PDB file of C-alpha atoms in Angstrom:
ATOM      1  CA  UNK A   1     129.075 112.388 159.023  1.00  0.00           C
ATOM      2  CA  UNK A   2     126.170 109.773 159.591  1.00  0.00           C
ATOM      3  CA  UNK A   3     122.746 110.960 157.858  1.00  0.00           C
ATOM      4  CA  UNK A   4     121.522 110.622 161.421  1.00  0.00           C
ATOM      5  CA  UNK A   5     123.405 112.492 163.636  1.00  0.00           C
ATOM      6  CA  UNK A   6     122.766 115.509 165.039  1.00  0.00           C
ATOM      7  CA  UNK A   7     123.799 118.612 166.718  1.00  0.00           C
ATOM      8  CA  UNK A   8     123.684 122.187 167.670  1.00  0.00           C
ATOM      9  CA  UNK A   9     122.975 122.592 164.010  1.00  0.00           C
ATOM     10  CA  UNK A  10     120.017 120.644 163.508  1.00  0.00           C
ATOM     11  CA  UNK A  11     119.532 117.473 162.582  1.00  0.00           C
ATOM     12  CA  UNK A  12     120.705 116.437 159.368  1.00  0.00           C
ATOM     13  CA  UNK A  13     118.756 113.689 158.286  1.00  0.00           C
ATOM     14  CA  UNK A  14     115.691 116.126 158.761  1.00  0.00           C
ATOM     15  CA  UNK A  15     117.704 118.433 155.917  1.00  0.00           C
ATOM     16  CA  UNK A  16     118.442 116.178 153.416  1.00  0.00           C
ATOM     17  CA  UNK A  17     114.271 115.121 153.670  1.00  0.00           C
ATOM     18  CA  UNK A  18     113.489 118.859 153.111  1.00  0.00           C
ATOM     19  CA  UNK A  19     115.639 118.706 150.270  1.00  0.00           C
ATOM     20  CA  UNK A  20     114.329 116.073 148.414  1.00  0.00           C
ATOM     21  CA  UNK A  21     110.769 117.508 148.740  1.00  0.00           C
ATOM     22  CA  UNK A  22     112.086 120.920 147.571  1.00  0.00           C
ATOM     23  CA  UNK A  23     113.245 119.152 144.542  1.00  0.00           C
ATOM     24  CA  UNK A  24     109.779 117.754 143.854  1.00  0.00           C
ATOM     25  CA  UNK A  25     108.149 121.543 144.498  1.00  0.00           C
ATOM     26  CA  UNK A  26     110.718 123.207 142.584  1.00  0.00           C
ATOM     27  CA  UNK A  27     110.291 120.333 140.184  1.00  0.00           C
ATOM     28  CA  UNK A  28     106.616 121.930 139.356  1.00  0.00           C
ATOM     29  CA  UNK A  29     105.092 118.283 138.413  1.00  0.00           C
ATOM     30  CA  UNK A  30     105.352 114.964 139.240  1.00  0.00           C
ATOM     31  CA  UNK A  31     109.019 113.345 138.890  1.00  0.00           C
ATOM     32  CA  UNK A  32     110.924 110.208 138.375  1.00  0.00           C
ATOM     33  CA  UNK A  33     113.218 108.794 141.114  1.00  0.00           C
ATOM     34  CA  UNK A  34     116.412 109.541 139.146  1.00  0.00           C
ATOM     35  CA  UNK A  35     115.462 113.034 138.288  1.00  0.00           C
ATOM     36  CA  UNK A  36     114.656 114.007 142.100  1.00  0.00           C
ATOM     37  CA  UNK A  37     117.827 112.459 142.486  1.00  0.00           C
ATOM     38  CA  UNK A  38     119.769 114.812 140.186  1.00  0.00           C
ATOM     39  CA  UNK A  39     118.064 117.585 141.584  1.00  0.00           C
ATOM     40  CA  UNK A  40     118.550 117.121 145.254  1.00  0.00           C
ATOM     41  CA  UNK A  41     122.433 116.045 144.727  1.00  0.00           C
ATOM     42  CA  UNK A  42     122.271 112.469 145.565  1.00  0.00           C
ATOM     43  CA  UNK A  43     121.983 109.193 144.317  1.00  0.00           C
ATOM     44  CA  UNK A  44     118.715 107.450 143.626  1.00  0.00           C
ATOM     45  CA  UNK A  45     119.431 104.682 146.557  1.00  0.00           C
ATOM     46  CA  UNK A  46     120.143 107.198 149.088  1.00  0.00           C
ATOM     47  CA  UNK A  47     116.721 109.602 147.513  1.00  0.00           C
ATOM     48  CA  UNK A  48     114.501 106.377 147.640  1.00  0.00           C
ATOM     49  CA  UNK A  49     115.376 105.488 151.100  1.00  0.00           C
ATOM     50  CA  UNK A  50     114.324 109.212 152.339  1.00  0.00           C
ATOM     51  CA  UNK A  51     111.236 108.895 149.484  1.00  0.00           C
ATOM     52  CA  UNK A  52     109.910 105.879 151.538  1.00  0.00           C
ATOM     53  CA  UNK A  53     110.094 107.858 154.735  1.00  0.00           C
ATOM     54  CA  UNK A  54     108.041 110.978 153.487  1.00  0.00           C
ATOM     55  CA  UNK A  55     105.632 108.366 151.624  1.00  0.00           C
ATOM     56  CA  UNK A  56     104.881 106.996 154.980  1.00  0.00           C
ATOM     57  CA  UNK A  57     104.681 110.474 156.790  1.00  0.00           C
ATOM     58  CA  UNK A  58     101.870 111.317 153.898  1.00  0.00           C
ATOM     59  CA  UNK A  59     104.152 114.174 152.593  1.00  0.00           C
ATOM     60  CA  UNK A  60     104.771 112.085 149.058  1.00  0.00           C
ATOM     61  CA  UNK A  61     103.064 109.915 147.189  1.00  0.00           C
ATOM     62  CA  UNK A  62     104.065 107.464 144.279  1.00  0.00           C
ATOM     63  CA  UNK A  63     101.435 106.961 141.096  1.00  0.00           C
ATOM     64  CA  UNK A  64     101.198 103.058 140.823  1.00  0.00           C
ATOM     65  CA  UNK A  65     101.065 103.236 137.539  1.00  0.00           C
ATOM     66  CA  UNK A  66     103.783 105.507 136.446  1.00  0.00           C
ATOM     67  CA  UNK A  67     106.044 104.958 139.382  1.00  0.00           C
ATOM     68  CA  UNK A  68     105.842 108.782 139.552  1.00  0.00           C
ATOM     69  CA  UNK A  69     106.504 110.601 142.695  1.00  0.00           C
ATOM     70  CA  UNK A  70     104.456 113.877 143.564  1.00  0.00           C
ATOM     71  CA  UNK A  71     103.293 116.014 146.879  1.00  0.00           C
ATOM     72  CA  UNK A  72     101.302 114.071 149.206  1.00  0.00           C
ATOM     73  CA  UNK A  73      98.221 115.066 150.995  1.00  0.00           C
ATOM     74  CA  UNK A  74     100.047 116.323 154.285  1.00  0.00           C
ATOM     75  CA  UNK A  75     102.321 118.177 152.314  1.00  0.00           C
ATOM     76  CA  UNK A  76      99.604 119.820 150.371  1.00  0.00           C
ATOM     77  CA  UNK A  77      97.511 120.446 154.197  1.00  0.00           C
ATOM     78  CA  UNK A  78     100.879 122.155 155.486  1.00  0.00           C
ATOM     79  CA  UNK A  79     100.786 125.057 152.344  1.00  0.00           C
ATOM     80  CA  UNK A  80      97.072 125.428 152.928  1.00  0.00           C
ATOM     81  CA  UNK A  81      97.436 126.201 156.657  1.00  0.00           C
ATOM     82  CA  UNK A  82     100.648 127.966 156.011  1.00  0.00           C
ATOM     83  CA  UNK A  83      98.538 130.471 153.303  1.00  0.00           C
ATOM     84  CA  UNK A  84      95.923 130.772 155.313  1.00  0.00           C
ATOM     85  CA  UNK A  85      97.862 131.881 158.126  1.00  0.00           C
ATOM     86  CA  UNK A  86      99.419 133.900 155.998  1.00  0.00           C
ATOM     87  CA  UNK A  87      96.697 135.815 154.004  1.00  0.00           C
ATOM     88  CA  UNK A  88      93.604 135.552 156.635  1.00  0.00           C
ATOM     89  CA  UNK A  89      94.793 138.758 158.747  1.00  0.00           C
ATOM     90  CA  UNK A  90      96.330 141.160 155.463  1.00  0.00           C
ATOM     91  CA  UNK A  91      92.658 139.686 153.517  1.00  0.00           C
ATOM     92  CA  UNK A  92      91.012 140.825 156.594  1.00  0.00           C
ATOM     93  CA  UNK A  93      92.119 144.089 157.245  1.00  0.00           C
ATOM     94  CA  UNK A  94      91.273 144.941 153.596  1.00  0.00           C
ATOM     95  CA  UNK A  95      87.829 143.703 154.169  1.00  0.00           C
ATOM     96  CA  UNK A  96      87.221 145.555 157.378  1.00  0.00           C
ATOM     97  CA  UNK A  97      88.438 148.872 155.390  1.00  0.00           C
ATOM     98  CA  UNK A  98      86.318 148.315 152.977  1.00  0.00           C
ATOM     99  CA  UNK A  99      83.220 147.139 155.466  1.00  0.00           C
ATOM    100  CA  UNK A 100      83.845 150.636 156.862  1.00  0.00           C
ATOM    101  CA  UNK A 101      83.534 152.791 154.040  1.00  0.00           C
ATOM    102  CA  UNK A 102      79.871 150.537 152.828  1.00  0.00           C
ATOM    103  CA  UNK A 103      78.407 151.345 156.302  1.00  0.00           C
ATOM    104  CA  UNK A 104      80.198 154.296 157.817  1.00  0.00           C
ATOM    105  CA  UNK A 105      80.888 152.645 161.279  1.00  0.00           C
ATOM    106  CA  UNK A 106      84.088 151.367 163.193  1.00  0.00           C
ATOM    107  CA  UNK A 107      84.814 148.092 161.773  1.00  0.00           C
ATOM    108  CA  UNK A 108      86.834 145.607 163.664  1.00  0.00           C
ATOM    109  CA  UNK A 109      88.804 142.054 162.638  1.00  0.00           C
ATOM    110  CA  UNK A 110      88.780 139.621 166.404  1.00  0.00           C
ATOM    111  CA  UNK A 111      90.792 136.212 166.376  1.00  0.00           C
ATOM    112  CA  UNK A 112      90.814 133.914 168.619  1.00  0.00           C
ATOM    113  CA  UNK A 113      93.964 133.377 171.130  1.00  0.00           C
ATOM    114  CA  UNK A 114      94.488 131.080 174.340  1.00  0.00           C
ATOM    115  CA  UNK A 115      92.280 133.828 176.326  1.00  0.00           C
ATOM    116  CA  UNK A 116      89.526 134.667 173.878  1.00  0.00           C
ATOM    117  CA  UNK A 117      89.438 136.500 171.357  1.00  0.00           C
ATOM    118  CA  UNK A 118      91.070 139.643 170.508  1.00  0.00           C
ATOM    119  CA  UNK A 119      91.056 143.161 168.173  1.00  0.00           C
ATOM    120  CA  UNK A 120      94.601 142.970 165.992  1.00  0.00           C
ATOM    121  CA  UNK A 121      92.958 145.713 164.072  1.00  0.00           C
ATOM    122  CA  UNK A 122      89.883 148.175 163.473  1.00  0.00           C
ATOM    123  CA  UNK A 123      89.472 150.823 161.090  1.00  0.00           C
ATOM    124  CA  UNK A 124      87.336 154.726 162.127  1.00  0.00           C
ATOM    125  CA  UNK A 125      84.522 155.592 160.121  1.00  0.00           C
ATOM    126  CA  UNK A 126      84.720 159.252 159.086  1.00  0.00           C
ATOM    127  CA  UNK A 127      81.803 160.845 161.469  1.00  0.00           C
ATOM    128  CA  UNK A 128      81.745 162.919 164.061  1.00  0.00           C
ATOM    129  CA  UNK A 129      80.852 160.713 166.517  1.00  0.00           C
ATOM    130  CA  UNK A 130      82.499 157.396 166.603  1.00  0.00           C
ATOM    131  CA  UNK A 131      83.053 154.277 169.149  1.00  0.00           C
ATOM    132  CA  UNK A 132      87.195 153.657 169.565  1.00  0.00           C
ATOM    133  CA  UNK A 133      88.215 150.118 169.808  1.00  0.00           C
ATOM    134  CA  UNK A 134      91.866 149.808 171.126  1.00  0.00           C
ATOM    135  CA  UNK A 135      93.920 147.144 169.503  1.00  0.00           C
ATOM    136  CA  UNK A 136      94.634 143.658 171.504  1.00  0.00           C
ATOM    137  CA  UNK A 137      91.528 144.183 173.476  1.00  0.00           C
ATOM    138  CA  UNK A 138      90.622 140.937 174.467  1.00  0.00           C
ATOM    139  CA  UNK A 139      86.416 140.284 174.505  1.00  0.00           C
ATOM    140  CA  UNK A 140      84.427 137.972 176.494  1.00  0.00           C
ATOM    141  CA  UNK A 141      82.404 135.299 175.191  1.00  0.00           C
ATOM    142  CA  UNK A 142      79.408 136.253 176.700  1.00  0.00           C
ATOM    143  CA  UNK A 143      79.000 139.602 176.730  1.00  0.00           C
ATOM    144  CA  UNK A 144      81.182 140.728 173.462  1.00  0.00           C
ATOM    145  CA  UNK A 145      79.423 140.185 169.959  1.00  0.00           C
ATOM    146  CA  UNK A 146      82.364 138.593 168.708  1.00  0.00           C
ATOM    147  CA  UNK A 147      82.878 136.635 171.629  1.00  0.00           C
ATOM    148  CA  UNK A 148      79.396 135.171 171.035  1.00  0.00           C
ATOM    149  CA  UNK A 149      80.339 134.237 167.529  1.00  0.00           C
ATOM    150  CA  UNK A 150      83.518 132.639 168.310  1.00  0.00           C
ATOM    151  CA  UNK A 151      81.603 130.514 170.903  1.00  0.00           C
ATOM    152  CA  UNK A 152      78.743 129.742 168.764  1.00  0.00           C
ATOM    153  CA  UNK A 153      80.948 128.028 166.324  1.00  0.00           C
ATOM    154  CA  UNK A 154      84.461 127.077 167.646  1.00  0.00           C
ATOM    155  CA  UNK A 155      84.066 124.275 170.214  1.00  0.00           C
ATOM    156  CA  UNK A 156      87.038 122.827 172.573  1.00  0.00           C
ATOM    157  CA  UNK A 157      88.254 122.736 176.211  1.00  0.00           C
ATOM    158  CA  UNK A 158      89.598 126.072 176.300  1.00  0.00           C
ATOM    159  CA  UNK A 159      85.670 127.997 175.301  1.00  0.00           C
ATOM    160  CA  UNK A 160      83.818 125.711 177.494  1.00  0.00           C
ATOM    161  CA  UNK A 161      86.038 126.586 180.259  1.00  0.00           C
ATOM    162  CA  UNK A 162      85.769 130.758 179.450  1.00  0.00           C
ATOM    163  CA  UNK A 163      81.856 129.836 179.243  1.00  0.00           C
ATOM    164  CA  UNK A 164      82.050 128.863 182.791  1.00  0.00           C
ATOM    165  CA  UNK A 165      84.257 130.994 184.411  1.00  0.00           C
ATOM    166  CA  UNK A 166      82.026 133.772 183.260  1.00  0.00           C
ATOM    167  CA  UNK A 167      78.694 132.098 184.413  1.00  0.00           C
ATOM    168  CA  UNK A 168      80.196 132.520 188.009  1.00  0.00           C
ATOM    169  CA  UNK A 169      80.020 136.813 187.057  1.00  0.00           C
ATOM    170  CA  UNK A 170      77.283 138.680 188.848  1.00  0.00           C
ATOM    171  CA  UNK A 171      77.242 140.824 186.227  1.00  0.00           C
ATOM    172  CA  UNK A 172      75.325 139.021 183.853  1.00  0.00           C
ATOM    173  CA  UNK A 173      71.844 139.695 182.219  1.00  0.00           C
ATOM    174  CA  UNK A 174      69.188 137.904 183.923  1.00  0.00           C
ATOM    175  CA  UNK A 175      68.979 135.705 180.763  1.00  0.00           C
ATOM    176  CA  UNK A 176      72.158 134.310 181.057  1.00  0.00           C
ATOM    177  CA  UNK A 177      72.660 132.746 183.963  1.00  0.00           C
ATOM    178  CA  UNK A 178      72.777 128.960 183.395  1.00  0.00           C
ATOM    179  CA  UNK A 179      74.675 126.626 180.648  1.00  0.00           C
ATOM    180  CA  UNK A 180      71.310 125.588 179.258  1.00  0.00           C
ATOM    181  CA  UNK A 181      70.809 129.665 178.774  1.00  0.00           C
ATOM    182  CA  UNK A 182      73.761 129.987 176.938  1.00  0.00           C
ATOM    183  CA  UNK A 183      73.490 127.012 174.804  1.00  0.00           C
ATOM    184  CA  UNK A 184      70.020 128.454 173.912  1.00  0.00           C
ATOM    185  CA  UNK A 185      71.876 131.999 172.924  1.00  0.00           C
ATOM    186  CA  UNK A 186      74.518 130.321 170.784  1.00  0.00           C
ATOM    187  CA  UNK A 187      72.133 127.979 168.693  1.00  0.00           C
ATOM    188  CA  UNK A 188      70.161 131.422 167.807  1.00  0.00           C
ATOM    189  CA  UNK A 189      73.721 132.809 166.816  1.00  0.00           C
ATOM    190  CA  UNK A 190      74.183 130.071 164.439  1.00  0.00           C
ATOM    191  CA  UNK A 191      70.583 130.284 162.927  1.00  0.00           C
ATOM    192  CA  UNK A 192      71.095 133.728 162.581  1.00  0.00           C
ATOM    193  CA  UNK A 193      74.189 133.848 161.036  1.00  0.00           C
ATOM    194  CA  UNK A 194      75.303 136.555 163.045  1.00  0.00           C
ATOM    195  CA  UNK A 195      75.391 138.085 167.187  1.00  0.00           C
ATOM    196  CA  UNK A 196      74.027 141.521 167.754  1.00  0.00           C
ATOM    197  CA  UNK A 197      74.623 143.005 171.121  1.00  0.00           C
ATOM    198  CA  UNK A 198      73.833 146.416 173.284  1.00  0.00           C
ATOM    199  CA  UNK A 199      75.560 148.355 175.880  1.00  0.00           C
ATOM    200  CA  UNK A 200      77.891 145.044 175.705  1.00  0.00           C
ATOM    201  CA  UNK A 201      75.650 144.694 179.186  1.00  0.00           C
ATOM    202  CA  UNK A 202      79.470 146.555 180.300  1.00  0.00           C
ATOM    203  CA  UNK A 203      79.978 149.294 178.344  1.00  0.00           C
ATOM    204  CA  UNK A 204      77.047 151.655 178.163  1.00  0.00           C
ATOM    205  CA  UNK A 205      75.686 152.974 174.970  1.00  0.00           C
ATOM    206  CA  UNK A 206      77.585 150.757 172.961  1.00  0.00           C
ATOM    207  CA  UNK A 207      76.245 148.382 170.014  1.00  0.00           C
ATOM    208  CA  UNK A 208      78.200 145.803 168.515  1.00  0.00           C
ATOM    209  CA  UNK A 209      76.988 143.012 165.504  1.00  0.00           C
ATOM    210  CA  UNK A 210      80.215 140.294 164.386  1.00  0.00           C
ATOM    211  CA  UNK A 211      79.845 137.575 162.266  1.00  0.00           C
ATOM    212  CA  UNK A 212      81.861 134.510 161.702  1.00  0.00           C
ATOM    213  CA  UNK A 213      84.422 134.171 158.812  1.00  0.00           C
ATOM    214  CA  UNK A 214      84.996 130.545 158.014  1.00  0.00           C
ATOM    215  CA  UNK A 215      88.836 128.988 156.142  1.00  0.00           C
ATOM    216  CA  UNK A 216      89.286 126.512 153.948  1.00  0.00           C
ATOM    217  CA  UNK A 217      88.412 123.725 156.683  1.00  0.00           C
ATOM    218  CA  UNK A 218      84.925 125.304 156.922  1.00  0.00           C
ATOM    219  CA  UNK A 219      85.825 126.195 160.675  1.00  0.00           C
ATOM    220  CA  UNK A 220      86.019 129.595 162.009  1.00  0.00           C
ATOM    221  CA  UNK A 221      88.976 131.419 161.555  1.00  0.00           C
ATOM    222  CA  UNK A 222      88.580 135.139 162.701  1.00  0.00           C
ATOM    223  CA  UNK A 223      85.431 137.455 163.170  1.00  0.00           C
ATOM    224  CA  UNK A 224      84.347 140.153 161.747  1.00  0.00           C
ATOM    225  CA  UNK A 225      82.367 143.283 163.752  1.00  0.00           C
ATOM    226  CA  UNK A 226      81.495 146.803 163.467  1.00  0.00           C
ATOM    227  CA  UNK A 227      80.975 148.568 166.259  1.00  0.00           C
ATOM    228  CA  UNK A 228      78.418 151.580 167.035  1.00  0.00           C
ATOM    229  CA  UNK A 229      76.707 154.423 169.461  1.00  0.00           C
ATOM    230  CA  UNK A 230      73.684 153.250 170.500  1.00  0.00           C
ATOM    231  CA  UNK A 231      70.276 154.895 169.200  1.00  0.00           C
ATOM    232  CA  UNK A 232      72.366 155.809 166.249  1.00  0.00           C
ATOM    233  CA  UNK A 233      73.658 152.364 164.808  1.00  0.00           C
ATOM    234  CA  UNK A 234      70.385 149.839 163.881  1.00  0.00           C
ATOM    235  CA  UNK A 235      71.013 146.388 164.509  1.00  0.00           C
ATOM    236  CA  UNK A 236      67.626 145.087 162.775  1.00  0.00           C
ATOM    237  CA  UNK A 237      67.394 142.307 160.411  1.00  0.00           C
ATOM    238  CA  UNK A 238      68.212 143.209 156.853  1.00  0.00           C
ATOM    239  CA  UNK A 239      69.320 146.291 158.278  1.00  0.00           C
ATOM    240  CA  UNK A 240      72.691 147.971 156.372  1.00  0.00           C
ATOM    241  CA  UNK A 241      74.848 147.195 159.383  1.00  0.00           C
ATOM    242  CA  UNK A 242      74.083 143.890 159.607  1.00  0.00           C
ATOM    243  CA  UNK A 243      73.673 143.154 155.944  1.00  0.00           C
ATOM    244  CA  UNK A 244      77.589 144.379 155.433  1.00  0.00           C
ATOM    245  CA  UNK A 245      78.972 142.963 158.291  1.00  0.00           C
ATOM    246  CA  UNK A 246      77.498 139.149 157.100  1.00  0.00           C
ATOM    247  CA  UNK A 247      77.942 139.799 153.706  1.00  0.00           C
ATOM    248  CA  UNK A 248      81.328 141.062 153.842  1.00  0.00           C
ATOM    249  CA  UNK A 249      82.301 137.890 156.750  1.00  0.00           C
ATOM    250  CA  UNK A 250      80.893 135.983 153.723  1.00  0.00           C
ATOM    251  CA  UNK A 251      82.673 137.290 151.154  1.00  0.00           C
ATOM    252  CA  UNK A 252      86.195 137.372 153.161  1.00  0.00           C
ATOM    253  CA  UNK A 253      85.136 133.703 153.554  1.00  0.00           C
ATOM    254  CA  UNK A 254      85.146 132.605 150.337  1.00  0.00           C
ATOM    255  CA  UNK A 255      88.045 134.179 149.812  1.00  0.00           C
ATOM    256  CA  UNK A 256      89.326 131.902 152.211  1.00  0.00           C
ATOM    257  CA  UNK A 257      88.683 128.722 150.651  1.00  0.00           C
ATOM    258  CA  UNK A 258      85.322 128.367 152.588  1.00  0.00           C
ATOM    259  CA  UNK A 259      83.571 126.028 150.465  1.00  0.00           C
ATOM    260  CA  UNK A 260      80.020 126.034 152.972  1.00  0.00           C
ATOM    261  CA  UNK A 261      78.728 123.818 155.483  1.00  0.00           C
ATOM    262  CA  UNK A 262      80.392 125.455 158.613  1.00  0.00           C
ATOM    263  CA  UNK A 263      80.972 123.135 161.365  1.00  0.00           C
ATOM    264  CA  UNK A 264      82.630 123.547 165.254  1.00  0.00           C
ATOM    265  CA  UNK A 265      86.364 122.899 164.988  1.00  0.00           C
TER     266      UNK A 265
END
């Protein structure tokens, strides 16, 4: 069967190029022609042919020097997204459980999806009286804490688009009721470090502060919130709320590979 042909199954070229750089991961260093050859089961003609490919695609590279082949920078981009993908959410929800028992308030992880963003998960503090946030909930930009956040720092088509469908609602506070308004609003967000909201300007007696929590790229990645009833959840500077819901975004940052100077996406 041709190297190039392909099917119902797949296409087989594709396989044997996966192959070869499984040999060179499972090889744990960086690796002659002949021994990737031995290792992915073909000879070295055939493995340099498919070598020249992947160097080309940026998913090998050859030391000049030693003639070496190793992992090149797209492969090495493709296992940082796929960990952070991977860890961001099951990091998160230990963060937010631990957020939680610091400040004794709902805490709340958001991401952002092709609508917004949205709760995947929120943890109850143990009180009495307590604000429920229902998983998948998805938040506004302009009237949610973390949908503030995520708009303060994540710029494309599909924000500025939310932005302006909900400038057309009547429903907004009188300070928000032009672009130039909530431009103003985000670049305080960003100095701040943080959004603090009340009543959500929707849901009465409700307080809400989220901060951003920044990957490996230095772009935003998820948010970060708790979640209280008003008169009894202080949303001051330096206050305990919001010093463990920035400190912990921080933290849960870092953790992330977030190496500092944040930037839009």
């Amino acid at each position: 069967m041709s190297d190039e042909m392909d099917g119902k199954h797949g296409v087989q070229s594709l396989e044997i190029g996966m192959g070869i750089l499984r040999a060179i991961v499972n090889g744990q260093r960086s690796m002659m022609l002949k021994d990737i050859a031995v290792a992915a089961e073909m000879p070295p003609s055939k493995a340099h042919r498919y070598l020249v490919s992947l160097i080309r695609a940026g998913f090998v590279e050859q030391d000049p020097i030693t003639s070496r082949y190793d992992l090149g920078p797209s492969a090495l981009n493709v296992g940082l997204v796929a960990i952070d993908r991977l860890d961001r959410v099951r990091l998160g929800l230990t963060a937010i459980a631990q957020l939680r028992d610091q400040i004794n308030e709902t805490t709340a992880l958001a991401v952002w999806s092709d609508t917004g963003p949205v709760i995947v998960r929120w943890e109850r503090p143990r009180r009495p009286i307590t604000v429920n946030v229902v998983t998948g909930t998805a938040l506004a930009l302009l009237t949610s804490a973390s949908g503030r956040v995520f708009a303060a720092w994540l710029a494309n088509d599909a924000v500025d688009r939310q932005i302006a469908k909900e400038l057309k609602k009547p429903d907004l506070p009188p300070s928000l009721k032009t672009r130039a308004d909530v431009d103003r609003l985000l670049a305080q967000v960003r100095a701040d470090g943080y959004a603090a909201i009340s009543d959500y300007y929707l849901v009465n007696g409700v307080e809400a502060v989220a901060a951003p929590v920044f990957n490996f790229r230095n772009e935003i990645t998820m948010s970060m919130l708790a979640v209280g009833v008003k008169g009894m959840f202080d949303m001051s500077p330096g206050s305990k709320v919001v010093t463990g819901v920035t400190q912990a975004a921080a933290e849960l940052s870092t953790r992330l590979g977030y190496t500092g100077g944040e930037k839009k996406a």
